Amino acid sequence: MAAAVANIGMEWLQDPLSWVFLGTVCLVVLQQLRRRRGKAPLPPGPKPLPIVGNMGMMDQLTHRGLAALAETYGGLLHLRLGRLHAFAVSTPEYAREVLQAQDGAFSNRPATAAIAYLTYDRADMAFAHYGPFWRQMRKLCVMKLFSRRRAETWAAVRDECAALVRAVAVGGGSGGEAVNLGELIFSLTKNVTFRAAFGTRDGEGQEEFIAILQEFSKLFGAFNVGDFLPWLGWMDLQGINRRLRAARSALDRFIDKIIDEHVRRGKSPDDADADMVDDMLAFFVEATPGKATGAAAAADGGDDLHNTLRLTRDNIKAIIMVRTLRIHTRRAVHHPSI
């Protein structure tokens, strides 16, 4: 028996593929040992399982579950979710270190595959990496898109507020009946946002856009195995990649049509009925040269912004999508059945 095993071992070692296999195993082991020696020790945390790590605990990772883990492992604990490393901060001292002392190291927001794809590779301000582009986008939002001067010129705000007052008067009537102010105020916010973004009234494409946002919202929060185990992402076991392509294609068709219409219209951002798309087209790289000049460019330091910032279609679509998705999130809170 021993002789037979020895003969099999000798034959296996004579095979060149066997040496390739042994060399690969040794290389992987040595590489893992070198990585462990060169890295600083991780904070304490529950022991992860091979491959999946602590993913089996994901149903416990609520604020209460993390507080319970903090009582065992301390104010800074480590969790491994597949290939991802996550850290939970539970004490004021560690929170101050993360949010103030080491703010620059933690300023970038992680993005799942869905977020990266649906925001056109972080083309908006919400998920862009901290740096020159993010600072310019923030300046655009503060000084142009959501400035007080722009809000005061939106005719949609006055029209929708007047409609809200009429709805309250009609709903209450002379009999003093109850009026659902929460629903009316939410409808006001939704209509103002849609009209401010696209310059159209309620019902003109709004339901189509809301349907797109519903799918975006679901995809943003969907559990995707590929985010935690990247080598399984290509298999698309849950059909997430197919849904991502369909959702972004629908958004492209919807907003590209609006952008083309606004480009043909050529309205100035200074006009009283100008909307968010008109404001961003002043920085649009495909727009007519010289379009970024005028009173809007000179106001509030706009010359510097126009000289340094150029927006693409992807930037415009990502900004509009993230902005209006916030309104849809409020709607989902009021209507959990969505």
XYZ file of C-alpha atoms in Angstrom:
338
model
C 0.000 0.000 0.000
C 2.798 2.374 0.966
C 4.688 1.511 -2.210
C 1.614 2.219 -4.339
C 1.127 5.614 -2.715
C 4.811 6.430 -3.250
C 4.567 5.485 -6.933
C 1.490 7.689 -7.400
C 3.302 10.569 -5.697
C 6.351 10.189 -7.928
C 4.203 10.101 -11.064
C 2.309 13.213 -9.903
C 5.554 15.107 -9.281
C 6.831 14.200 -12.754
C 3.864 15.995 -14.316
C 4.814 19.647 -15.203
C 1.309 20.833 -14.350
C 1.782 19.592 -10.800
C 4.769 21.885 -10.317
C 2.789 24.781 -11.754
C 0.017 24.063 -9.252
C 2.423 23.827 -6.309
C 4.190 27.029 -7.363
C 0.885 28.895 -7.605
C -0.204 27.736 -4.151
C 3.116 28.759 -2.603
C 2.994 32.145 -4.320
C -0.537 32.840 -3.052
C 0.370 31.803 0.507
C 3.522 33.947 0.545
C 1.634 36.922 -0.863
C -1.054 36.644 1.807
C 1.570 36.404 4.551
C 3.392 39.460 3.229
C 0.166 41.462 3.077
C -0.692 40.595 6.650
C 2.753 41.599 7.888
C 2.753 44.905 6.017
C -0.680 46.067 7.202
C -1.605 47.656 10.482
C -3.854 45.513 12.694
C -7.571 45.990 12.186
C -9.908 47.069 15.005
C -11.570 44.287 16.976
C -14.764 42.730 15.709
C -16.653 39.468 15.294
C -14.591 36.751 13.651
C -15.397 36.580 9.924
C -16.112 33.394 8.060
C -14.075 32.437 4.993
C -15.136 34.216 1.779
C -18.434 35.682 3.066
C -16.967 37.291 6.185
C -19.657 38.727 8.459
C -22.372 38.833 5.804
C -24.410 36.358 7.858
C -24.883 39.135 10.421
C -26.303 41.685 7.973
C -29.801 41.256 9.364
C -28.415 42.440 12.727
C -26.559 45.506 11.404
C -29.130 48.044 12.554
C -28.363 50.809 15.021
C -29.368 48.527 17.890
C -27.360 45.597 16.584
C -24.272 47.755 16.128
C -24.731 49.205 19.633
C -24.814 45.665 21.037
C -21.623 44.782 19.135
C -19.977 47.976 20.423
C -20.593 46.854 23.990
C -18.559 43.736 23.229
C -15.832 45.045 20.914
C -15.586 48.729 21.805
C -16.365 52.054 20.168
C -14.540 51.207 16.915
C -15.248 47.768 15.480
C -14.436 46.051 12.214
C -16.748 43.985 10.015
C -15.786 42.174 6.832
C -18.632 41.891 4.330
C -17.313 39.624 1.588
C -14.344 41.542 0.160
C -15.423 44.834 1.757
C -14.161 46.134 5.081
C -16.625 48.169 7.157
C -16.083 50.034 10.412
C -18.673 51.125 12.946
C -18.016 54.145 15.203
C -20.026 54.288 18.415
C -18.309 56.761 20.762
C -17.945 60.572 20.652
C -14.151 60.317 20.711
C -13.944 58.123 17.624
C -16.697 60.098 15.887
C -14.750 63.322 16.443
C -11.637 61.691 15.033
C -13.462 60.474 11.908
C -15.633 63.533 11.230
C -13.197 66.295 12.215
C -9.570 65.317 12.736
C -9.432 62.832 9.818
C -12.220 64.356 7.729
C -10.156 64.364 4.542
C -9.505 60.618 4.737
C -13.224 59.826 5.095
C -14.717 62.475 2.797
C -15.394 60.184 -0.182
C -18.653 58.258 -0.220
C -18.528 54.577 -1.159
C -20.608 53.670 -4.183
C -22.121 50.328 -5.057
C -22.153 49.076 -8.634
C -25.720 50.369 -8.993
C -24.876 53.856 -7.713
C -21.763 54.136 -9.882
C -23.663 53.052 -13.003
C -26.827 55.084 -12.434
C -24.906 58.276 -11.569
C -22.820 57.962 -14.741
C -19.660 57.060 -12.816
C -20.233 59.638 -10.023
C -20.970 62.514 -12.411
C -23.098 64.327 -9.806
C -22.110 66.150 -6.613
C -23.614 63.688 -4.128
C -21.292 60.787 -4.981
C -18.361 62.567 -6.629
C -14.973 62.127 -4.983
C -13.846 65.075 -2.906
C -11.606 67.273 -5.024
C -11.657 70.098 -7.596
C -14.668 68.714 -9.481
C -16.709 68.283 -6.295
C -15.880 71.829 -5.168
C -16.921 73.268 -8.529
C -20.162 71.281 -8.501
C -20.923 72.478 -4.980
C -20.273 76.045 -6.092
C -22.652 75.558 -9.033
C -25.421 74.260 -6.747
C -24.970 76.953 -4.099
C -24.519 79.936 -6.417
C -26.744 78.965 -9.337
C -29.086 76.005 -9.122
C -30.367 76.371 -5.557
C -29.433 79.939 -4.727
C -31.877 82.281 -3.052
C -31.903 84.530 -6.111
C -32.870 81.628 -8.359
C -35.569 80.421 -5.965
C -37.119 83.875 -5.874
C -37.358 83.986 -9.692
C -39.057 80.606 -10.115
C -42.578 81.384 -11.210
C -43.456 77.748 -10.491
C -43.106 78.393 -6.776
C -45.675 81.196 -6.803
C -48.077 79.290 -9.059
C -47.984 76.114 -6.998
C -48.298 77.998 -3.708
C -51.389 79.731 -5.062
C -52.787 76.341 -6.114
C -52.139 75.022 -2.604
C -54.054 77.904 -1.011
C -56.976 77.296 -3.367
C -56.952 73.574 -2.572
C -57.073 74.294 1.155
C -59.919 76.772 0.693
C -61.922 74.380 -1.473
C -61.178 71.322 0.653
C -62.065 72.975 3.932
C -64.994 74.910 2.577
C -67.409 76.655 4.856
C -68.169 73.460 6.779
C -64.745 73.341 8.426
C -63.868 69.895 7.086
C -60.439 68.367 7.774
C -57.738 68.853 5.119
C -54.752 66.545 4.695
C -52.047 69.206 4.741
C -49.248 66.632 4.641
C -50.450 65.298 1.297
C -51.018 68.779 -0.114
C -47.585 70.024 0.965
C -45.894 66.947 -0.471
C -47.751 67.466 -3.764
C -46.628 71.101 -3.717
C -42.982 70.082 -3.218
C -43.166 67.471 -5.980
C -44.752 69.829 -8.508
C -42.407 72.705 -7.704
C -39.370 70.460 -8.059
C -40.545 68.991 -11.370
C -41.400 72.379 -12.836
C -38.205 73.972 -11.533
C -36.153 71.157 -13.058
C -37.889 70.778 -16.428
C -40.151 73.808 -16.809
C -43.280 71.724 -17.405
C -46.534 71.555 -15.508
C -47.859 68.684 -13.452
C -48.828 65.722 -15.634
C -46.567 66.522 -18.594
C -44.233 63.540 -18.337
C -44.219 63.588 -14.554
C -45.676 60.100 -14.122
C -43.141 58.658 -16.550
C -40.307 60.279 -14.640
C -41.692 59.144 -11.276
C -41.767 55.565 -12.606
C -38.099 55.880 -13.569
C -37.253 57.227 -10.123
C -39.099 54.351 -8.482
C -36.863 51.875 -10.298
C -33.755 53.942 -9.468
C -34.727 54.003 -5.798
C -35.215 50.237 -5.724
C -31.894 49.614 -7.465
C -30.008 51.960 -5.146
C -31.148 49.940 -2.130
C -31.092 46.470 -3.676
C -28.735 43.853 -2.270
C -26.251 42.931 -4.983
C -23.990 39.931 -4.421
C -21.455 41.406 -6.844
C -20.825 44.367 -4.520
C -19.489 42.027 -1.838
C -18.135 39.150 -3.927
C -16.847 40.809 -7.130
C -15.928 37.533 -8.830
C -19.642 36.666 -8.922
C -20.706 40.007 -10.413
C -20.339 38.883 -14.025
C -22.878 36.118 -13.480
C -25.654 38.627 -12.584
C -27.443 36.019 -10.489
C -30.166 38.481 -9.400
C -30.654 40.225 -12.737
C -29.423 43.530 -11.267
C -27.181 44.411 -14.225
C -30.041 43.930 -16.676
C -32.293 46.206 -14.605
C -29.516 48.801 -14.334
C -29.115 48.986 -18.105
C -32.865 49.279 -18.634
C -33.282 51.990 -15.966
C -30.448 54.165 -17.262
C -31.615 53.736 -20.833
C -35.083 54.990 -19.812
C -33.542 58.001 -18.047
C -31.353 58.753 -21.065
C -34.338 58.811 -23.404
C -36.386 61.006 -21.066
C -33.805 63.649 -20.145
C -31.990 63.712 -23.510
C -35.276 64.776 -25.070
C -35.651 67.553 -22.489
C -32.049 68.726 -22.942
C -32.420 68.854 -26.733
C -35.647 70.826 -26.369
C -33.996 73.332 -24.020
C -30.985 73.677 -26.333
C -33.287 74.485 -29.271
C -35.251 76.933 -27.160
C -32.053 78.719 -26.090
C -33.568 80.449 -23.074
C -31.331 82.626 -20.897
C -30.840 81.618 -17.246
C -31.865 85.179 -16.340
C -35.413 84.695 -17.627
C -38.102 84.545 -14.963
C -39.416 81.202 -16.242
C -35.977 79.618 -16.649
C -35.566 76.232 -14.992
C -32.729 74.111 -13.649
C -31.861 72.707 -17.070
C -31.528 76.255 -18.466
C -29.126 77.096 -15.635
C -26.952 74.066 -16.329
C -26.955 74.575 -20.097
C -24.943 77.748 -19.512
C -22.080 75.376 -18.609
C -22.928 72.751 -21.220
C -19.928 71.768 -23.387
C -22.185 71.011 -26.383
C -23.938 74.382 -26.209
C -23.227 77.220 -28.587
C -19.909 78.987 -27.824
C -20.404 82.218 -25.954
C -23.662 81.075 -24.360
C -22.141 81.332 -20.885
C -21.777 85.083 -21.094
C -24.173 87.686 -19.817
C -25.548 88.908 -16.521
C -25.869 85.404 -15.121
C -22.189 84.744 -15.687
C -21.121 87.956 -14.012
C -23.346 87.676 -10.956
C -22.063 86.166 -7.717
C -18.581 85.466 -9.072
C -20.012 83.576 -12.018
C -17.139 84.473 -14.372
C -14.731 82.247 -12.478
C -17.227 79.391 -12.388
C -17.939 79.624 -16.120
C -14.239 79.596 -16.878
C -13.499 76.501 -14.807
C -16.616 74.299 -14.979
C -17.899 72.422 -18.005
C -20.871 70.083 -17.788
C -21.640 67.106 -19.987
C -24.987 65.436 -20.578
C -24.047 62.851 -17.981
C -23.436 65.585 -15.384
C -26.813 67.192 -16.084
C -28.673 63.883 -15.954
C -26.953 62.787 -12.743
C -27.625 66.103 -10.964
C -31.315 66.093 -11.926
C -31.742 62.437 -11.003
C -30.203 62.741 -7.530
C -32.065 65.980 -6.790
C -35.475 64.658 -7.760
C -34.818 61.284 -6.162
C -34.872 63.048 -2.800
C -38.447 64.124 -3.498
C -39.380 60.567 -4.426
C -37.853 59.349 -1.163
C -40.173 61.649 0.763
C -43.067 60.240 -1.244
C -42.034 56.689 -0.343
C -42.052 57.641 3.332
C -45.622 58.936 3.045
C -46.679 56.020 0.830
C -44.861 52.821 1.891
C -46.748 50.795 -0.716
C -44.587 52.261 -3.512
